[in-house]
Short mmCIF file of C-alpha atoms in Angstrom, two decimals:
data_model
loop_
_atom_site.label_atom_id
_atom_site.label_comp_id
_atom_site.label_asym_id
_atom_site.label_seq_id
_atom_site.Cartn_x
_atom_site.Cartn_y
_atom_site.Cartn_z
CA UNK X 519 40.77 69.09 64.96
CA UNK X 520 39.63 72.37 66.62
CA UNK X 521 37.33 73.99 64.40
CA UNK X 522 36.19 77.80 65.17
CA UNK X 523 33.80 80.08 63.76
CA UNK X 524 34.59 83.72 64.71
CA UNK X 525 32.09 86.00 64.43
CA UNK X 526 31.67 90.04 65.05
CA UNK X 527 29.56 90.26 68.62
CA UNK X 528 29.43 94.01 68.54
CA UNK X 529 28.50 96.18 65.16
CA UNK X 530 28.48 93.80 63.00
CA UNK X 531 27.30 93.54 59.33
CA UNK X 532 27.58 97.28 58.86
CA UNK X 533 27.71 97.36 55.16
CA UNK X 534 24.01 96.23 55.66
CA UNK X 535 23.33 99.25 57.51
CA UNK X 536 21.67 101.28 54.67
CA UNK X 537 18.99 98.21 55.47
CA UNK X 538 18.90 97.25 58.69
CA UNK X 539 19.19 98.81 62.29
CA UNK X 540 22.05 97.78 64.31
CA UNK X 541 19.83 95.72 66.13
CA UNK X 542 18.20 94.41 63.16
CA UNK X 543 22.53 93.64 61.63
CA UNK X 544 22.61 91.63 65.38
CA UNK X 545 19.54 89.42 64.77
CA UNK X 546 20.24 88.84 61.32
CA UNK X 547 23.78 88.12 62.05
CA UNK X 548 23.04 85.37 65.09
CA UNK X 549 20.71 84.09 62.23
CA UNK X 550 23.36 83.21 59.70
CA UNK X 551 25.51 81.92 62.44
CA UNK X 552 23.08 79.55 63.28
CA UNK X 553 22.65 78.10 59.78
CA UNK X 554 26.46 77.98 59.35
CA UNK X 555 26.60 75.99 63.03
CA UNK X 556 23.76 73.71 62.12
CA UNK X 557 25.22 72.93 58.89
CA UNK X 558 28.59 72.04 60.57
CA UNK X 559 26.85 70.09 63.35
CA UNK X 560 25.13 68.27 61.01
CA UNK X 561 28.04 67.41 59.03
CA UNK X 562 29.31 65.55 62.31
CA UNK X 563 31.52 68.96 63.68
CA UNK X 564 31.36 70.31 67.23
CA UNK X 565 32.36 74.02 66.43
CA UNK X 566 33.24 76.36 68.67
CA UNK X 567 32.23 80.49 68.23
CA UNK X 568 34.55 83.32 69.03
CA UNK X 569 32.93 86.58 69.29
CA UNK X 570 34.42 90.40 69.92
CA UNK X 571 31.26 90.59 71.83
CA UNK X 572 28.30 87.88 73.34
CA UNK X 573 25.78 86.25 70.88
CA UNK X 574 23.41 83.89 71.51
CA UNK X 575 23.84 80.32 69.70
CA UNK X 576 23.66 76.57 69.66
CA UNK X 577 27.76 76.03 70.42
CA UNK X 578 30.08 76.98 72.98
CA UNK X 579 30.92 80.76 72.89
CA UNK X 580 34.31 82.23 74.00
CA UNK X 581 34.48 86.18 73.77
CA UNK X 582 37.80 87.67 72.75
CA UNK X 583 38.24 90.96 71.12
CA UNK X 584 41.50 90.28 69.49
CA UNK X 585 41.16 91.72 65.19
CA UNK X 586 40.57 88.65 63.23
CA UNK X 587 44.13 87.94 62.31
CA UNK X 588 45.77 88.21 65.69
CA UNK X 589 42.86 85.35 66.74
CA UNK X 590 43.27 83.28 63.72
CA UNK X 591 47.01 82.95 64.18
CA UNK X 592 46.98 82.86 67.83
CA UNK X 593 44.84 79.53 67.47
CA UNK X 594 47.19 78.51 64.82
CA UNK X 595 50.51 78.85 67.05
CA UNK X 596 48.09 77.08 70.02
CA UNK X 597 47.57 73.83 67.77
CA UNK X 598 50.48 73.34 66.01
CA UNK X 599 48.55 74.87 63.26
CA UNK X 600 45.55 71.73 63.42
CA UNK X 601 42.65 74.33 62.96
CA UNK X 602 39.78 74.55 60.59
CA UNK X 603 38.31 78.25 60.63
CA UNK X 604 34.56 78.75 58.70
CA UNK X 605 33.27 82.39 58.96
CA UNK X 606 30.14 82.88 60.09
CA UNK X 607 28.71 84.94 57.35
CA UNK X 608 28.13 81.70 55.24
CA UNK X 609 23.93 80.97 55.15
CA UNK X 610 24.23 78.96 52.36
CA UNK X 611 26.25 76.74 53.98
CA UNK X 612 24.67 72.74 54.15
CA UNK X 613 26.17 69.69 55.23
CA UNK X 614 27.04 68.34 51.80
CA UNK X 615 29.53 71.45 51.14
CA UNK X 616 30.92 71.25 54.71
CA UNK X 617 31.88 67.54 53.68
CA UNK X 618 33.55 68.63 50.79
CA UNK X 619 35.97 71.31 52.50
CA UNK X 620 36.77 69.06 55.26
CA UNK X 621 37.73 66.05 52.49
CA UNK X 622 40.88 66.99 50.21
CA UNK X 623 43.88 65.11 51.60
CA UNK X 624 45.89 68.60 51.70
CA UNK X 625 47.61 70.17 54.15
CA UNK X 626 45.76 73.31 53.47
CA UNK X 627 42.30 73.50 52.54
CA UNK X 628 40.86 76.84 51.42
CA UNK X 629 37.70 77.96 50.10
CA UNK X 630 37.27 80.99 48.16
CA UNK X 631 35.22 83.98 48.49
CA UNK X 632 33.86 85.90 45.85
CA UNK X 633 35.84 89.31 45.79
CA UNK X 634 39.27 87.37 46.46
CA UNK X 635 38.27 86.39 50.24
CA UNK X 636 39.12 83.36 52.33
CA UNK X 637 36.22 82.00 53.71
CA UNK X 638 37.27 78.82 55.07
CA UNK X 639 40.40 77.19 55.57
CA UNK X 640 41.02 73.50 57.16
CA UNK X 641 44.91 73.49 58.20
CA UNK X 642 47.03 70.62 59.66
CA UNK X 643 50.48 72.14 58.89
CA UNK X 644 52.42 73.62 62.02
CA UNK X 645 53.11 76.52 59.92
CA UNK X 646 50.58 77.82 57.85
CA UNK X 647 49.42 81.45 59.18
CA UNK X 648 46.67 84.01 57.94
CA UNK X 649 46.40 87.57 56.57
CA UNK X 650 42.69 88.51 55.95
CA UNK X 651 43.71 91.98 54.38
CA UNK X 652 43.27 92.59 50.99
CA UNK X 653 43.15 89.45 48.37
CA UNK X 654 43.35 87.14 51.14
CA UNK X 655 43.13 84.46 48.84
CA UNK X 656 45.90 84.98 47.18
CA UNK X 657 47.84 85.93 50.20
CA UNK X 658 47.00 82.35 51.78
CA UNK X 659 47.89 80.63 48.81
CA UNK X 660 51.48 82.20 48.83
CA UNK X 661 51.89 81.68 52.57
CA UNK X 662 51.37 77.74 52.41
CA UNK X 663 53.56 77.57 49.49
CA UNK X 664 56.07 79.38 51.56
CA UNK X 665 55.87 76.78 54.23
CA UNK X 666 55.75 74.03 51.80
CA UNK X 667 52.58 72.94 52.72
CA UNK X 668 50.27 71.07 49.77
CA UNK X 669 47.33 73.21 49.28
CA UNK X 670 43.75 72.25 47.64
CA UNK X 671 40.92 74.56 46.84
CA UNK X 672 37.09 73.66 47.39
CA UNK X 673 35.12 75.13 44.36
CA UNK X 674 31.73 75.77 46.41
CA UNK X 675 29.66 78.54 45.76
CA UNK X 676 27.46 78.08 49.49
CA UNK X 677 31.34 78.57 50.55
CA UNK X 678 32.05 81.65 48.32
CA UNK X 679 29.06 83.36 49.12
CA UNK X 680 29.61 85.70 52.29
CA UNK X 681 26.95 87.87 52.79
CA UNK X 682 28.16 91.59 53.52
CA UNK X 683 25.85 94.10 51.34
CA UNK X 684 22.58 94.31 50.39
CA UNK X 685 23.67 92.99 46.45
CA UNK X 686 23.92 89.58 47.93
CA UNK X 687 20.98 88.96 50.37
CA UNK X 688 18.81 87.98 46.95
CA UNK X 689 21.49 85.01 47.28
CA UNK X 690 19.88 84.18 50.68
CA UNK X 691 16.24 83.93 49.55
CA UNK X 692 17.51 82.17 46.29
CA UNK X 693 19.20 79.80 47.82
CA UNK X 694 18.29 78.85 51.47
CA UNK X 695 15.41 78.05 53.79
CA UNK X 696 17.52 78.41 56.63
CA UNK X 697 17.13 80.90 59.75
CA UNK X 698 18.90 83.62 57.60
CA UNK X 699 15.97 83.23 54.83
CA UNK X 700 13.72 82.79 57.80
CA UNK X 701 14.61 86.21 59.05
CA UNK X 702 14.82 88.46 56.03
CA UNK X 703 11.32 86.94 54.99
CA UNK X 704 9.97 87.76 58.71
CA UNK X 705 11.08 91.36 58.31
CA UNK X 706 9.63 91.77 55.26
CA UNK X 707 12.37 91.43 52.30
CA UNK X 708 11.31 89.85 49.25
CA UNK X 709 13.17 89.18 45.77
CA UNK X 710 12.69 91.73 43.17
CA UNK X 711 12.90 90.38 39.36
CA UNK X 712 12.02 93.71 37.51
CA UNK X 713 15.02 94.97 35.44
CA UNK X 714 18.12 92.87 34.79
CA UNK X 715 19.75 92.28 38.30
CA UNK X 716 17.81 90.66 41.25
CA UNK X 717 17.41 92.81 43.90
CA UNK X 718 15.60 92.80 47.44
CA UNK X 719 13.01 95.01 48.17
CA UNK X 720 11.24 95.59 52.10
CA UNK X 721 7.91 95.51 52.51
CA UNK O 501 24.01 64.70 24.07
CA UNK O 502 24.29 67.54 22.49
CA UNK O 503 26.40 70.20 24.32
CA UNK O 504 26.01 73.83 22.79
CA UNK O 505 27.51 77.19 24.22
CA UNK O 506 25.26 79.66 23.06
CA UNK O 507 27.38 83.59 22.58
CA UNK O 508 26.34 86.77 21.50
CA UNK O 509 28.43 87.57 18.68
CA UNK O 510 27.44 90.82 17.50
CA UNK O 511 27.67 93.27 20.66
CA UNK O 512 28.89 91.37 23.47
CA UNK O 513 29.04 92.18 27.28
CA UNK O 514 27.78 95.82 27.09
CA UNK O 515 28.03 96.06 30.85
CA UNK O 516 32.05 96.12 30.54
CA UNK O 517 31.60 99.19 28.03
CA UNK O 518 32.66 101.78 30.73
CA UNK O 519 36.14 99.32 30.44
CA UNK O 520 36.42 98.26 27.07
CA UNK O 521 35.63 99.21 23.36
CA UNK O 522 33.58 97.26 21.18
CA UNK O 523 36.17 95.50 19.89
CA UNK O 524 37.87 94.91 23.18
CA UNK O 525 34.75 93.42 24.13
CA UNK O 526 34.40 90.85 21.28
CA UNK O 527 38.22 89.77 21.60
CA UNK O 528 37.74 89.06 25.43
CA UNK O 529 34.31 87.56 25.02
CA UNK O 530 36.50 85.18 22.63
CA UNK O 531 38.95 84.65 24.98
CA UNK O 532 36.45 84.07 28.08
CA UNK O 533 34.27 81.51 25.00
CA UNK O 534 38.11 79.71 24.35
CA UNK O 535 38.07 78.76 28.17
CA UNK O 536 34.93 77.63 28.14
CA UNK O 537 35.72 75.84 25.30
CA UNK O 538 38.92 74.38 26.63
CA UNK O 539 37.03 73.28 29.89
CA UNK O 540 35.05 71.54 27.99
CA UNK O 541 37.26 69.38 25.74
CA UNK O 542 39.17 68.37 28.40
CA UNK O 543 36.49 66.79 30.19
CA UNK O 544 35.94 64.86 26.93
CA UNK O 545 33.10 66.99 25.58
CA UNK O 546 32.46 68.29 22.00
CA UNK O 547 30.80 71.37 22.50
CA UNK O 548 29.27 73.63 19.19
CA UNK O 549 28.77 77.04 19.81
CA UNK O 550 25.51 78.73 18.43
CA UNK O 551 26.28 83.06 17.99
CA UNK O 552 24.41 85.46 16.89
CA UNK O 553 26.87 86.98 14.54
CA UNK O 554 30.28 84.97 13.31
CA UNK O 555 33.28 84.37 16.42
CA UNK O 556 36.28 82.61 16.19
CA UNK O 557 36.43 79.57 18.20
CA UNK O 558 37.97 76.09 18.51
CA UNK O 559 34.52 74.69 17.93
CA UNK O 560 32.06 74.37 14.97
CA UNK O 561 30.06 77.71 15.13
CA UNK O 562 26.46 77.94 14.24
CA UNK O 563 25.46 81.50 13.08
CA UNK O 564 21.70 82.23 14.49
CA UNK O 565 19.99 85.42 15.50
CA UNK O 566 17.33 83.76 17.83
CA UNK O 567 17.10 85.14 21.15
CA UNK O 568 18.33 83.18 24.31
CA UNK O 569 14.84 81.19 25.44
CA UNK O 570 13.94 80.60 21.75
CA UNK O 571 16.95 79.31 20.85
CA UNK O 572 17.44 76.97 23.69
CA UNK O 573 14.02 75.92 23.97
CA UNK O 574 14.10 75.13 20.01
CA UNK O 575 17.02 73.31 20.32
CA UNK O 576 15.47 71.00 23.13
CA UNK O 577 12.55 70.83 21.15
CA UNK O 578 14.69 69.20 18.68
CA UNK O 579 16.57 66.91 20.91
CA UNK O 580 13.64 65.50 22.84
CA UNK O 581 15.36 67.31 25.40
CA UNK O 582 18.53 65.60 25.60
CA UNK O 583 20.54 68.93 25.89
CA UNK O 584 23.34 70.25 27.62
CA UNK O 585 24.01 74.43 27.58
CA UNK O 586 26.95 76.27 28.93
CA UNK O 587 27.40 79.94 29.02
CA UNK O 588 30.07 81.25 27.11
CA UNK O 589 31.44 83.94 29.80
CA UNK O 590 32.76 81.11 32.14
CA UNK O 591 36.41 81.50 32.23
CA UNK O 592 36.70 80.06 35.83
CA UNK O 593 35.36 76.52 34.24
CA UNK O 594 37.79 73.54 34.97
CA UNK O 595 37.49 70.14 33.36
CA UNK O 596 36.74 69.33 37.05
CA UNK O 597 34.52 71.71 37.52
CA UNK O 598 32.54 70.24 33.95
CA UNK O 599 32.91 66.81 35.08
CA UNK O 600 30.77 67.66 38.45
CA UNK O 601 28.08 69.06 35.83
CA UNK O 602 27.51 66.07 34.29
CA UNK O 603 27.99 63.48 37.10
CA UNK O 604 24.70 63.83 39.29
CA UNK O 605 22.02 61.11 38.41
CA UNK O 606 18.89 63.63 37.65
CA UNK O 607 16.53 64.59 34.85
CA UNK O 608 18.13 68.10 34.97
CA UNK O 609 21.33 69.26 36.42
CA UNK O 610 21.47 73.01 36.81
CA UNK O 611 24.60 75.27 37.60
CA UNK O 612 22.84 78.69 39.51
CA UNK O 613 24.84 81.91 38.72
CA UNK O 614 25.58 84.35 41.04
CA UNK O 615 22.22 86.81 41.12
CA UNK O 616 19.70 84.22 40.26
CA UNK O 617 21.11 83.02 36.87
CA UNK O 618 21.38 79.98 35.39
CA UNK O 619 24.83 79.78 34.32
CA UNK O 620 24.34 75.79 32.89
CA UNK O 621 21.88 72.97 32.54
CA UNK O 622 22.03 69.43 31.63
CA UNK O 623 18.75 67.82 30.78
CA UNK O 624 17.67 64.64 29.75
CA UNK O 625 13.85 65.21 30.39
CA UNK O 626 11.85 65.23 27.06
CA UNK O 627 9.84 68.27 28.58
CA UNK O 628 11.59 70.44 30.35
CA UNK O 629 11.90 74.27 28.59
CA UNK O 630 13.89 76.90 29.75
CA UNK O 631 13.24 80.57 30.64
CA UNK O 632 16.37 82.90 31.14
CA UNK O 633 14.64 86.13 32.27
CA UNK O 634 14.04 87.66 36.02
CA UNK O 635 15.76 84.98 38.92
CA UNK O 636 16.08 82.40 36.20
CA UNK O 637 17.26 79.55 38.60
CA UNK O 638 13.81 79.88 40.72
CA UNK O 639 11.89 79.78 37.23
CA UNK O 640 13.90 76.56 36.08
CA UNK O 641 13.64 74.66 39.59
CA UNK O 642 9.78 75.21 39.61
CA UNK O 643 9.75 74.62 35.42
CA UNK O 644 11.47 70.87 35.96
CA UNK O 645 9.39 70.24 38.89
CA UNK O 646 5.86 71.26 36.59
CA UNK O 647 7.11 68.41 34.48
CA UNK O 648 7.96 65.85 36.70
CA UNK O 649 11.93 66.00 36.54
CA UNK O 650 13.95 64.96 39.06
CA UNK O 651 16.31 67.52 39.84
CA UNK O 652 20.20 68.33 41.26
CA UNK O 653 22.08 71.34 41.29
CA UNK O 654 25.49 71.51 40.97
CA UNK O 655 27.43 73.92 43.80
CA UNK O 656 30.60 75.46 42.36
CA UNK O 657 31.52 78.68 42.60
CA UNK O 658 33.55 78.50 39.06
CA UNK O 659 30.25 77.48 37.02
CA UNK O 660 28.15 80.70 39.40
CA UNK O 661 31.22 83.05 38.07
CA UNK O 662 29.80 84.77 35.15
CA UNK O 663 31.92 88.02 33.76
CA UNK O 664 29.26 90.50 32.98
CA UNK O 665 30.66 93.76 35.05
CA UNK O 666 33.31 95.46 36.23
CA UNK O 667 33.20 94.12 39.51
CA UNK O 668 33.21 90.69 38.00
CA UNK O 669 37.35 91.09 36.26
CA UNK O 670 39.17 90.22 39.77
CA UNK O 671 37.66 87.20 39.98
CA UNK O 672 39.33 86.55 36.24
CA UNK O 673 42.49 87.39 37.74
CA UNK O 674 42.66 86.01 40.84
CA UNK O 675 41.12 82.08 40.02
CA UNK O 676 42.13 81.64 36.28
CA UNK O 677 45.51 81.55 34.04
CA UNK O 678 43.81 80.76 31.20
CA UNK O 679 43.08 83.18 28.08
CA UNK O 680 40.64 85.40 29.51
CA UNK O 681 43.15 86.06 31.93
CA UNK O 682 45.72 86.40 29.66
CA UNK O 683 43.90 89.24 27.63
CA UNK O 684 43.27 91.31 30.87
CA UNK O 685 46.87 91.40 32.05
CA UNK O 686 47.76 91.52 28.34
CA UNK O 687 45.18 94.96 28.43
CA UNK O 688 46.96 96.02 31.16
CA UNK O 689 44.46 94.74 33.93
CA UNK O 690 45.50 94.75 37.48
CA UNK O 691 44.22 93.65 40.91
CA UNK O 692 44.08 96.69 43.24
CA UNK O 693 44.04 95.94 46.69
CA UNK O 694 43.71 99.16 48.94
CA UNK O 695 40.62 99.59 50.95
CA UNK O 696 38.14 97.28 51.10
CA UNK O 697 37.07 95.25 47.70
CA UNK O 698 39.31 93.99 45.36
CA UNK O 699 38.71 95.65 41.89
CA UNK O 700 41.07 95.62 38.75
CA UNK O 701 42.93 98.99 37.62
CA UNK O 702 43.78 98.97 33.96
CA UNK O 703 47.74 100.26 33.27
#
């Protein structure tokens, strides 16, 4: 089964942008890619990346600028719908969670985001198609019904946690000691306890 | 092994205040402590729940004003530390979702919540004591390891999915049918889609 990681190449991360210079949103982005393609790698996958734009990583790396949901389908129609898809915005991501999306005996896999996101899917019906807009969730879970495909949800919180603002990089330092962790903690973020919610801070 | 859901009975979930009146508040904080509740049975567990002032509930019901840590840690204290604790504001839980809490072979078993929480434990370690303030999850990881404990920790994004804010209600809506759920669209709760994050729009 093909399995792809797309990723943004060009501006990426730009909800992060009240912390981090575009450059900084590239680094930091190529970081969490890599502990999303180790994790898969080490789960016994040989993903492959597809960026709007070159970025440097351990896996083969195909540039295409198509919007997410043009790609996603495209691949789709191209193997008879036998396509996993893992964003690349997942640093939580380990082995033992990879496992557990690739293992349902479904026809559709997916795996929730928090805030109603797909973050993941594993497909091997001819049919099933994607629409990232809005409650995509919800939207995916209608679509395989449609198509009378059997669908099964992972309940993974490494899979539901998609980092996009600064409210979830605490999850980062919380939970991983990946390159991601690696890279806030190089340029100087730390948790910050004070109060009621945990924050990050930059030295 | 005593299972308890500790609630707060007497003002409950003042972050949803902008949302809900007081008494809105309790009757969904009921509704959210039924699921939990529910969850629990089904997986074949007898849970009590300890409140700080009287709730209605399924489940024997404790009345005591202790805060949080000094309740907990008194009531492992009193087991030997043969305790399990589940957060009441868990209406994502699934007997599923339980049955992974209680299945991995260590001294402690905790659940993380999203933003450093600790949404659940299970211990069976005579010493191990909790403390729920700052990035709790860091403070019980490094607590269990101070006493020798082995420890695992559960990943599911249904345990992580406490409903403290606002921004928390879609995931209510979009992962559960249960009566949490119920009371929102019941309330008049809606997912609202446009733009980017899904939030809930009351009627």
């Amino acid at each position: 089964m093909r399995l792809v990681v797309p990723v943004s190449g060009s501006d990426p991360k730009t909800r992060l942008s009240s912390l981090l210079t575009p450059d900084e949103r590239r680094e930091f982005t190529e970081a969490m890619l890599a502990d999303v393609i180790g994790a898969l790698d080490a789960a016994g996958h040989s993903p492959a990346v597809v960026a709007t734009a070159p970025v440097t990583c351990d896996a083969p790396v195909t540039v295409d600028e198509r919007g997410l949901d043009s790609l996603v389908n495209g691949l789709l129609a191209e193997t008879n719908g036998e396509l996993a898809v893992v964003m690349a915005d997942l640093p939580l991501l380990t082995p033992a969670t990879v496992e557990r999306l690739f293992a349902p005996d479904a026809d559709v896999v997916l795996a929730p985001g928090t805030g109603g996101g797909t973050n993941a899917f594993v497909s091997c019906h001819p049919d099933f198609r994607v629409d990232y807009h809005g409650a995509s969730i919800r939207d995916h879970r209608r679509i395989a019904r449609e198509v009378g495909a059997t669908v099964a949800e992972v309940d993974s919180r490494r899979l539901a946690t998609d980092i996009d603002e600064p409210d979830d990089l605490p999850e980062v330092l919380l939970h991983s000691n990946g390159a991601a962790a690696d890279w806030l903690r190089d340029a100087g973020f730390e948790l910050v306890t004070d109060g009621g919610r945990v924050t990050v801070e930059r030295a």
